[in-house]
CSV table of C-alpha atoms in Angstrom, one decimal:
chain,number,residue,atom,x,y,z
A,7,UNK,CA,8.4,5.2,2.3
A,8,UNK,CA,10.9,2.2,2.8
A,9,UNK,CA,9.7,2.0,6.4
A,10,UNK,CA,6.3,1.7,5.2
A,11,UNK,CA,7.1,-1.4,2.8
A,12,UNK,CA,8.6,-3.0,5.4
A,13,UNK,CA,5.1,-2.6,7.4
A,14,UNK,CA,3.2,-3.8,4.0
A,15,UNK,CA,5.1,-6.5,3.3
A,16,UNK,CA,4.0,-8.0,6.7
A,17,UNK,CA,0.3,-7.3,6.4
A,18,UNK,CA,0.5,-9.0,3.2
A,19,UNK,CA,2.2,-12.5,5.1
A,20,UNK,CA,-0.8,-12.0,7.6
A,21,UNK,CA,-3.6,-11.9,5.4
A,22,UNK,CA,-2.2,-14.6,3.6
A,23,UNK,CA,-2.3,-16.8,7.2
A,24,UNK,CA,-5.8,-15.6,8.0
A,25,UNK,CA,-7.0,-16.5,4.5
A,26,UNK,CA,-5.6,-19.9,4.1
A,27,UNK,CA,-5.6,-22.7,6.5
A,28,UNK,CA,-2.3,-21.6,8.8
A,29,UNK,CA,-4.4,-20.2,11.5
A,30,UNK,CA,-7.8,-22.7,11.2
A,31,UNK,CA,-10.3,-22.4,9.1
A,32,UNK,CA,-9.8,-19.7,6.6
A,33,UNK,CA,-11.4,-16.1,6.8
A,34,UNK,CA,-13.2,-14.7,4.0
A,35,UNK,CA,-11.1,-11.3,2.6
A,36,UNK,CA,-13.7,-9.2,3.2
A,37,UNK,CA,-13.8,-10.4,6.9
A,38,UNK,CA,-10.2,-9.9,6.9
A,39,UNK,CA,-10.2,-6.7,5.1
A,40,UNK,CA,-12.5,-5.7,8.4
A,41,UNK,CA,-9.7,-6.7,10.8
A,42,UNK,CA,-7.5,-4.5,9.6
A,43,UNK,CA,-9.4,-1.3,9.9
A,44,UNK,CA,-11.1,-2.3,13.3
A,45,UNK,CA,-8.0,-2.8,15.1
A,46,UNK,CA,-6.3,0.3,13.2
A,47,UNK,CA,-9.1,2.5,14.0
A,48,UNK,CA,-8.5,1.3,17.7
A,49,UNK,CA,-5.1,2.0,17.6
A,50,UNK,CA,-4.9,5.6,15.7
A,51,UNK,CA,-8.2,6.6,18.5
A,52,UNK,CA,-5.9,5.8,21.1
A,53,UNK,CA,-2.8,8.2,19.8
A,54,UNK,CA,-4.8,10.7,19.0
A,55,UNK,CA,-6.6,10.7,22.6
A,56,UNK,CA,-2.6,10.8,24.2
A,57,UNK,CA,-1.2,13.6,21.3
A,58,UNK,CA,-4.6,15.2,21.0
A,59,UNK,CA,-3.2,17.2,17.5
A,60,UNK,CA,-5.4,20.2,16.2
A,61,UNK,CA,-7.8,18.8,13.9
A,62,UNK,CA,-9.5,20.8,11.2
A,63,UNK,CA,-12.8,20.4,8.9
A,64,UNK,CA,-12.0,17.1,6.7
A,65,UNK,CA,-13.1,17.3,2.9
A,66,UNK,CA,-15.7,14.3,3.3
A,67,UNK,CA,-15.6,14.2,-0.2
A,68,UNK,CA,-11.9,13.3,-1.1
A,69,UNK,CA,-11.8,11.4,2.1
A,70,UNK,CA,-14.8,8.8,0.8
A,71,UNK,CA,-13.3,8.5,-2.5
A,72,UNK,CA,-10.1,7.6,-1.0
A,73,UNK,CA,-11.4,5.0,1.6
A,74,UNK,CA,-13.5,3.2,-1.4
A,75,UNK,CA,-10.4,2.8,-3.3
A,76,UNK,CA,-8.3,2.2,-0.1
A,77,UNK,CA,-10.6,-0.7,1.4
A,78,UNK,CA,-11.4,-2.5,-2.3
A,79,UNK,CA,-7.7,-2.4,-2.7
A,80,UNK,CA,-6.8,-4.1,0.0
A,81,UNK,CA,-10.0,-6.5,0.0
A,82,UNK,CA,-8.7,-7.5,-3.3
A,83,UNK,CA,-4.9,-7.9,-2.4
A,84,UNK,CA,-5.9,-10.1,0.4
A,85,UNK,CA,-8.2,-12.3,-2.1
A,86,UNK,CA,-5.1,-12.5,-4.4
A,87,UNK,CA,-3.0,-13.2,-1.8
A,88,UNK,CA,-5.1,-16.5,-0.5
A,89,UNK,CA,-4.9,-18.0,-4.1
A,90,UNK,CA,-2.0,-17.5,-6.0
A,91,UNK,CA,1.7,-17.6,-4.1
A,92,UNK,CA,2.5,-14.6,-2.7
A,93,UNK,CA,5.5,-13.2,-4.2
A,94,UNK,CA,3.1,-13.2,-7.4
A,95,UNK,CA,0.5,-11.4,-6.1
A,96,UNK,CA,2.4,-8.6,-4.3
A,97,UNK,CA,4.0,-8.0,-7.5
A,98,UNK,CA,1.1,-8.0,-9.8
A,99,UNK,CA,-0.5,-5.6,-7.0
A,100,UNK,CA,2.5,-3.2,-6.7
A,101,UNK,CA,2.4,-2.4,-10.5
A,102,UNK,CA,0.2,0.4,-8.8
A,103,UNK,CA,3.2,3.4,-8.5
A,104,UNK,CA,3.1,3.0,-12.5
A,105,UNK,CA,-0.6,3.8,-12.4
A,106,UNK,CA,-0.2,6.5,-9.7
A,107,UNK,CA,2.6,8.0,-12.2
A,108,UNK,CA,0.2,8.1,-15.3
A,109,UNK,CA,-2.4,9.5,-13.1
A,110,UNK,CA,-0.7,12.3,-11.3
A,111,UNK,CA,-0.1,13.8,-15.1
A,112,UNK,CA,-3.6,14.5,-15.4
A,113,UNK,CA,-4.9,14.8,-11.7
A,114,UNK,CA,-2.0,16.2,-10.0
A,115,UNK,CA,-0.9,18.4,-12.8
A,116,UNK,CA,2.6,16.7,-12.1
A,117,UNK,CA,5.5,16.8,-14.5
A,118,UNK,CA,7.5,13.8,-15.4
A,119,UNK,CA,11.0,13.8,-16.8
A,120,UNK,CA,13.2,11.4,-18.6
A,121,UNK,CA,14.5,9.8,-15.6
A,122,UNK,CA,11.7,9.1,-13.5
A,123,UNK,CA,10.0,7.5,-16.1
A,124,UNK,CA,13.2,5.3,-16.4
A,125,UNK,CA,13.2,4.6,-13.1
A,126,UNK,CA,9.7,3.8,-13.0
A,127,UNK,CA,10.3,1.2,-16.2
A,128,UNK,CA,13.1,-0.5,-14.5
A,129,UNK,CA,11.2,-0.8,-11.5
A,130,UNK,CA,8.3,-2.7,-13.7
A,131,UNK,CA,10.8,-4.9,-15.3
A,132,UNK,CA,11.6,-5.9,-12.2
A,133,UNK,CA,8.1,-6.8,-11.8
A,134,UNK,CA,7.7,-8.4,-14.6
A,135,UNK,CA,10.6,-10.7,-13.6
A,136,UNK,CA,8.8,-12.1,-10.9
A,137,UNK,CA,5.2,-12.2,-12.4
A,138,UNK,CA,6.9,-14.3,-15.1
A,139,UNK,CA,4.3,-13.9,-17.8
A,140,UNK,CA,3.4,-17.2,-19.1
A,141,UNK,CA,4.2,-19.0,-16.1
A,142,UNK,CA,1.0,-19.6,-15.3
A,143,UNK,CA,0.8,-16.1,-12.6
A,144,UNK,CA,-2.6,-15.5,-15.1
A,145,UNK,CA,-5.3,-16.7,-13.3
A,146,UNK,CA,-8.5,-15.9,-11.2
A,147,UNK,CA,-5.5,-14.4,-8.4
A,148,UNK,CA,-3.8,-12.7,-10.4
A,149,UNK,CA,-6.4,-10.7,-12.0
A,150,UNK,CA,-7.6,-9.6,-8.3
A,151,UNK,CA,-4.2,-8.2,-7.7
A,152,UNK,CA,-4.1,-6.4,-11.3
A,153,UNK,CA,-7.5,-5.4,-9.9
A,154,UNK,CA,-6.0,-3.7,-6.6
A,155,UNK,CA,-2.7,-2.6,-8.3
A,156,UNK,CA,-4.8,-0.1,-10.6
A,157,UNK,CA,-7.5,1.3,-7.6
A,158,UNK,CA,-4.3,1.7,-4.9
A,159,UNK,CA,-2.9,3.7,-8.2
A,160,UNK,CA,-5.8,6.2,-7.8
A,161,UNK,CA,-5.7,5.8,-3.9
A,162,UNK,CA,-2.7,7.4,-3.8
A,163,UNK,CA,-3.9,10.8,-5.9
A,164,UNK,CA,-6.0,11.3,-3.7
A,165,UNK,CA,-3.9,10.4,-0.6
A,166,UNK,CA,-1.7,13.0,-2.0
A,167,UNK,CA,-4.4,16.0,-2.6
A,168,UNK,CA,-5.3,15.1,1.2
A,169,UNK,CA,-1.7,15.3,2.5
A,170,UNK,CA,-1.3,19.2,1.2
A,171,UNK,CA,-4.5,20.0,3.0
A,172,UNK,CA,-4.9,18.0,6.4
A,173,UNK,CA,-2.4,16.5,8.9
A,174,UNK,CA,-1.2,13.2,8.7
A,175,UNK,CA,-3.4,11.5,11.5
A,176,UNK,CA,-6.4,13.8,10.9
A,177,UNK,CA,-6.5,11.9,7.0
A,178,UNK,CA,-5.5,8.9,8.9
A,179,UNK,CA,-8.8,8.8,11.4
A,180,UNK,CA,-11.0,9.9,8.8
A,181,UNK,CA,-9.8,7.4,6.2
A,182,UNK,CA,-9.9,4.8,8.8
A,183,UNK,CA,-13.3,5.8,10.1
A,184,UNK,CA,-15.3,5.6,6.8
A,185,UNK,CA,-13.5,2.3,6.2
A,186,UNK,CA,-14.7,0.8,9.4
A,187,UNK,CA,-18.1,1.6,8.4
A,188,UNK,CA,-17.4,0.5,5.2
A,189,UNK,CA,-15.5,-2.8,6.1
A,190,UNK,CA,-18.1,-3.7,8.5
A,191,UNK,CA,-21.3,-3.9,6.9
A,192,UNK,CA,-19.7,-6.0,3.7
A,193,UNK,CA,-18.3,-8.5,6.4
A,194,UNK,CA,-22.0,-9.1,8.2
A,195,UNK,CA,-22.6,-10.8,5.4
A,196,UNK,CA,-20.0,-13.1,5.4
A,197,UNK,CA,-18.9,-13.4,9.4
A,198,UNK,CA,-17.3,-16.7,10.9
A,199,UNK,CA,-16.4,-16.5,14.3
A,200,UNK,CA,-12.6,-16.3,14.2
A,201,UNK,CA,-10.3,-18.3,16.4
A,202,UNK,CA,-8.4,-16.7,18.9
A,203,UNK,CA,-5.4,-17.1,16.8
A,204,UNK,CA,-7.0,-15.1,14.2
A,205,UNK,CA,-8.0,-12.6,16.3
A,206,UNK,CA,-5.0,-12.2,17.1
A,207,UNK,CA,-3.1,-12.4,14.1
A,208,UNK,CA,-6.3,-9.5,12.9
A,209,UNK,CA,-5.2,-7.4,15.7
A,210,UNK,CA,-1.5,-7.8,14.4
A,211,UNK,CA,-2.7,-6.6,11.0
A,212,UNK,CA,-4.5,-3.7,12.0
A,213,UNK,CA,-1.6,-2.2,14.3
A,214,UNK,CA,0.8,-2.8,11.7
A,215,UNK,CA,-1.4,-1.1,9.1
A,216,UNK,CA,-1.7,1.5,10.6
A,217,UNK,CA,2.2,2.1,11.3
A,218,UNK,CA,2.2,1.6,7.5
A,219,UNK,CA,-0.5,4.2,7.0
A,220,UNK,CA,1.8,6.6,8.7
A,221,UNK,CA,4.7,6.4,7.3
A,222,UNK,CA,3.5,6.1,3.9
A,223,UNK,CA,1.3,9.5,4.6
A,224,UNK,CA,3.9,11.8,5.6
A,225,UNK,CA,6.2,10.4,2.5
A,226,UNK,CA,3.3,11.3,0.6
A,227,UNK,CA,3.3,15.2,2.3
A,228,UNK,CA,7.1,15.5,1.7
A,229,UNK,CA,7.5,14.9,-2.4
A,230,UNK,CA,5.8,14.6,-5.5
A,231,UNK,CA,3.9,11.2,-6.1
A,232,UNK,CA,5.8,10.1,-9.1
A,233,UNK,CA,8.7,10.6,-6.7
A,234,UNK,CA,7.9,8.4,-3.6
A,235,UNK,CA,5.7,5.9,-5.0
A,236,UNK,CA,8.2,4.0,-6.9
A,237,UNK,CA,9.9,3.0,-3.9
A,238,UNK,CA,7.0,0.9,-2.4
A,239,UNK,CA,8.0,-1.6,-4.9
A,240,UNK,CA,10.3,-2.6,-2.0
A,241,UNK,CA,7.9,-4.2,-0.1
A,242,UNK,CA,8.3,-7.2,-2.4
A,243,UNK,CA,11.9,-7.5,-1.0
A,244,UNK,CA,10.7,-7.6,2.8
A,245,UNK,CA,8.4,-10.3,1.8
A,246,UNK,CA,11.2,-12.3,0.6
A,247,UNK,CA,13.0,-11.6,3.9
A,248,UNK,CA,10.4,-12.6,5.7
A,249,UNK,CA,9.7,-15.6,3.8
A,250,UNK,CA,12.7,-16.7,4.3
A,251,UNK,CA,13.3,-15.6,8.0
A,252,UNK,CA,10.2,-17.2,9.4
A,253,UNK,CA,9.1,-20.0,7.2
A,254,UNK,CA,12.5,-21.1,5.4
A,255,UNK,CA,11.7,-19.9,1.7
A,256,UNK,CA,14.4,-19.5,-0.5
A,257,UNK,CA,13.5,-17.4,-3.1
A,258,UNK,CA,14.4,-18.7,-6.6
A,259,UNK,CA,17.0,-16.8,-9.4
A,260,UNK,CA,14.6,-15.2,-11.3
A,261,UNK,CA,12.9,-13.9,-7.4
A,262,UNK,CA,16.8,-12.4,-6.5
A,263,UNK,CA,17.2,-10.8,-10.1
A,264,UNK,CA,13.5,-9.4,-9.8
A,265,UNK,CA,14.3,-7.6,-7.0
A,266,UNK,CA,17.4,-6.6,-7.8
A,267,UNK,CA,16.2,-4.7,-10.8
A,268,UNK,CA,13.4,-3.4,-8.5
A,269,UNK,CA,16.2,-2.0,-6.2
A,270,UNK,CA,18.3,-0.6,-9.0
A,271,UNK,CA,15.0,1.2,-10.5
A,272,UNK,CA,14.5,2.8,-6.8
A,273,UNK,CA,17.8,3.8,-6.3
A,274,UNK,CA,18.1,5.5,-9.5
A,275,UNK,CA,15.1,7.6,-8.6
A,276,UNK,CA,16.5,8.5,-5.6
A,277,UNK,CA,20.0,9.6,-7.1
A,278,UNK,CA,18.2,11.7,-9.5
A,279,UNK,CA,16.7,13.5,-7.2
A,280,UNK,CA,19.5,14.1,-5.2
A,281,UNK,CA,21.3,15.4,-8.0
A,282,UNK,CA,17.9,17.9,-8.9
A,283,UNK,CA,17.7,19.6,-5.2
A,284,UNK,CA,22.0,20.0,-5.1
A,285,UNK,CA,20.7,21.8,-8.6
A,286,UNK,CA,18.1,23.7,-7.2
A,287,UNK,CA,20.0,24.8,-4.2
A,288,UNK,CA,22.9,26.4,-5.9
């Protein structure tokens, strides 16, 4: 799961490039949003074709549900991320592990002690911290990110009723199928021509994506939801990194003390469960 932050975090920075005026003239999200699935589509195709895994009959059903959520998600998050700064909108959009907590009660039949829902708290004050309520974050952008925070919550049920039933790139060229199909037709009616700096900065964002997929898939197949979700909260830390790696962004007090409490919520998750399989195993 941390591996796959550190591959979200970066599709966030290039959606926020292609939607702004970095790269030329800005894309719209939804032609953006198509980027990313055509070049990971491209990409999974071609390790399936070299690894050639056993596939089995896909539930079409689950799989459409998930790709809706999945591709208005991210369609969202990249609106967000084009209007308000982007530490704001990545953690308004990452309140979703709360909503994928609440929702695996009643979906996933999952039970949720004492300290998980602690951990999951301290993670959202951390948040909170770098939302800064009344600073202004509440705006057109960061209602689009509140937006995709709550429907990636109930992408990942069903991401993780898929991951007990198929393999990890069987959901992963399914998901990214229907999404293609999906992607393309809402961009046909919005289509520039992108530069060839955008193409290749959509290229970049689909390959990446899809190393983000599956990572965040097989966490998904090896513990509970309310487990693993909690720790994609530290994508907001790469994208501070990588602010301040490649375009020289500090981030401010309140940004460091945000995600510290982020990392302390995380890492008491993680501890807990330590302490529950030494438990178990005896």
């Amino acid at each position: 799961m941390v591996s796959a932050t550190a591959f979200l975090a970066a599709t966030t920075l290039l959606a926020k490039a292609l939607g702004t005026a970095a790269l030329g003239e800005p894309l719209h999200p939804l032609q953006v949003s198509f980027g990313r699935f055509l070049f990971a589509w491209m990409a999974i195709v071609t390790v399936l074709a070299v690894l050639r895994p056993r596939l089995t009959r896909p539930d079409y059903r689950m799989h459409l549900a998930r790709t809706l959520c999945g591709w208005g998600g991210v369609t969202l998050m990249f609106a967000a991320a084009a209007m308000i700064p982007l530490s704001d909108a990545t953690a308004i959009s990452f309140l979703n592990p709360v909503f994928a907590m609440l929702l695996a009660i009643p979906l996933l039949g999952e039970r949720v002690g004492p300290w998980r829902w602690l951990a999951a708290f301290v993670a959202l004050a951390g948040a909170m911290i770098l939302v800064r309520p009344g600073s202004g974050a509440v705006e057109a952008g960061a209602l689009l990110a509140l937006g995709a925070a709550l429907v990636l919550g109930l992408e990942l049920i069903f991401m993780k009723r898929l991951s007990g039933r198929e393999g990890p790139l069987q959901i992963l060229i399914v998901n990214n199928s229907i999404g293609l199909a999906i992607a393309a037709t809402a961009a046909s009616f919005v289509w520039q021509a992108p530069s060839a700096a955008q193409w290749a900065a959509l290229g970049a964002l689909g390959l990446v994506m899809a190393a983000a997929q599956g990572f965040f898939i097989n966490a998904m197949a090896r513990a509970e939801a309310s487990f693993v979700t909690p720790f994609s909260y530290l994508t907001l830390v790469f994208a501070a990194l990588y602010d301040a790696v490649l375009f020289g962004v500090s981030p401010s007090m309140l940004s460091v003390l945000g995600a510290l409490v982020i990392i302390a919520g995380a890492a008491l998750l993680a501890w807990r469960e330590a302490v529950n399989r030494r438990r178990s195993a005896r």
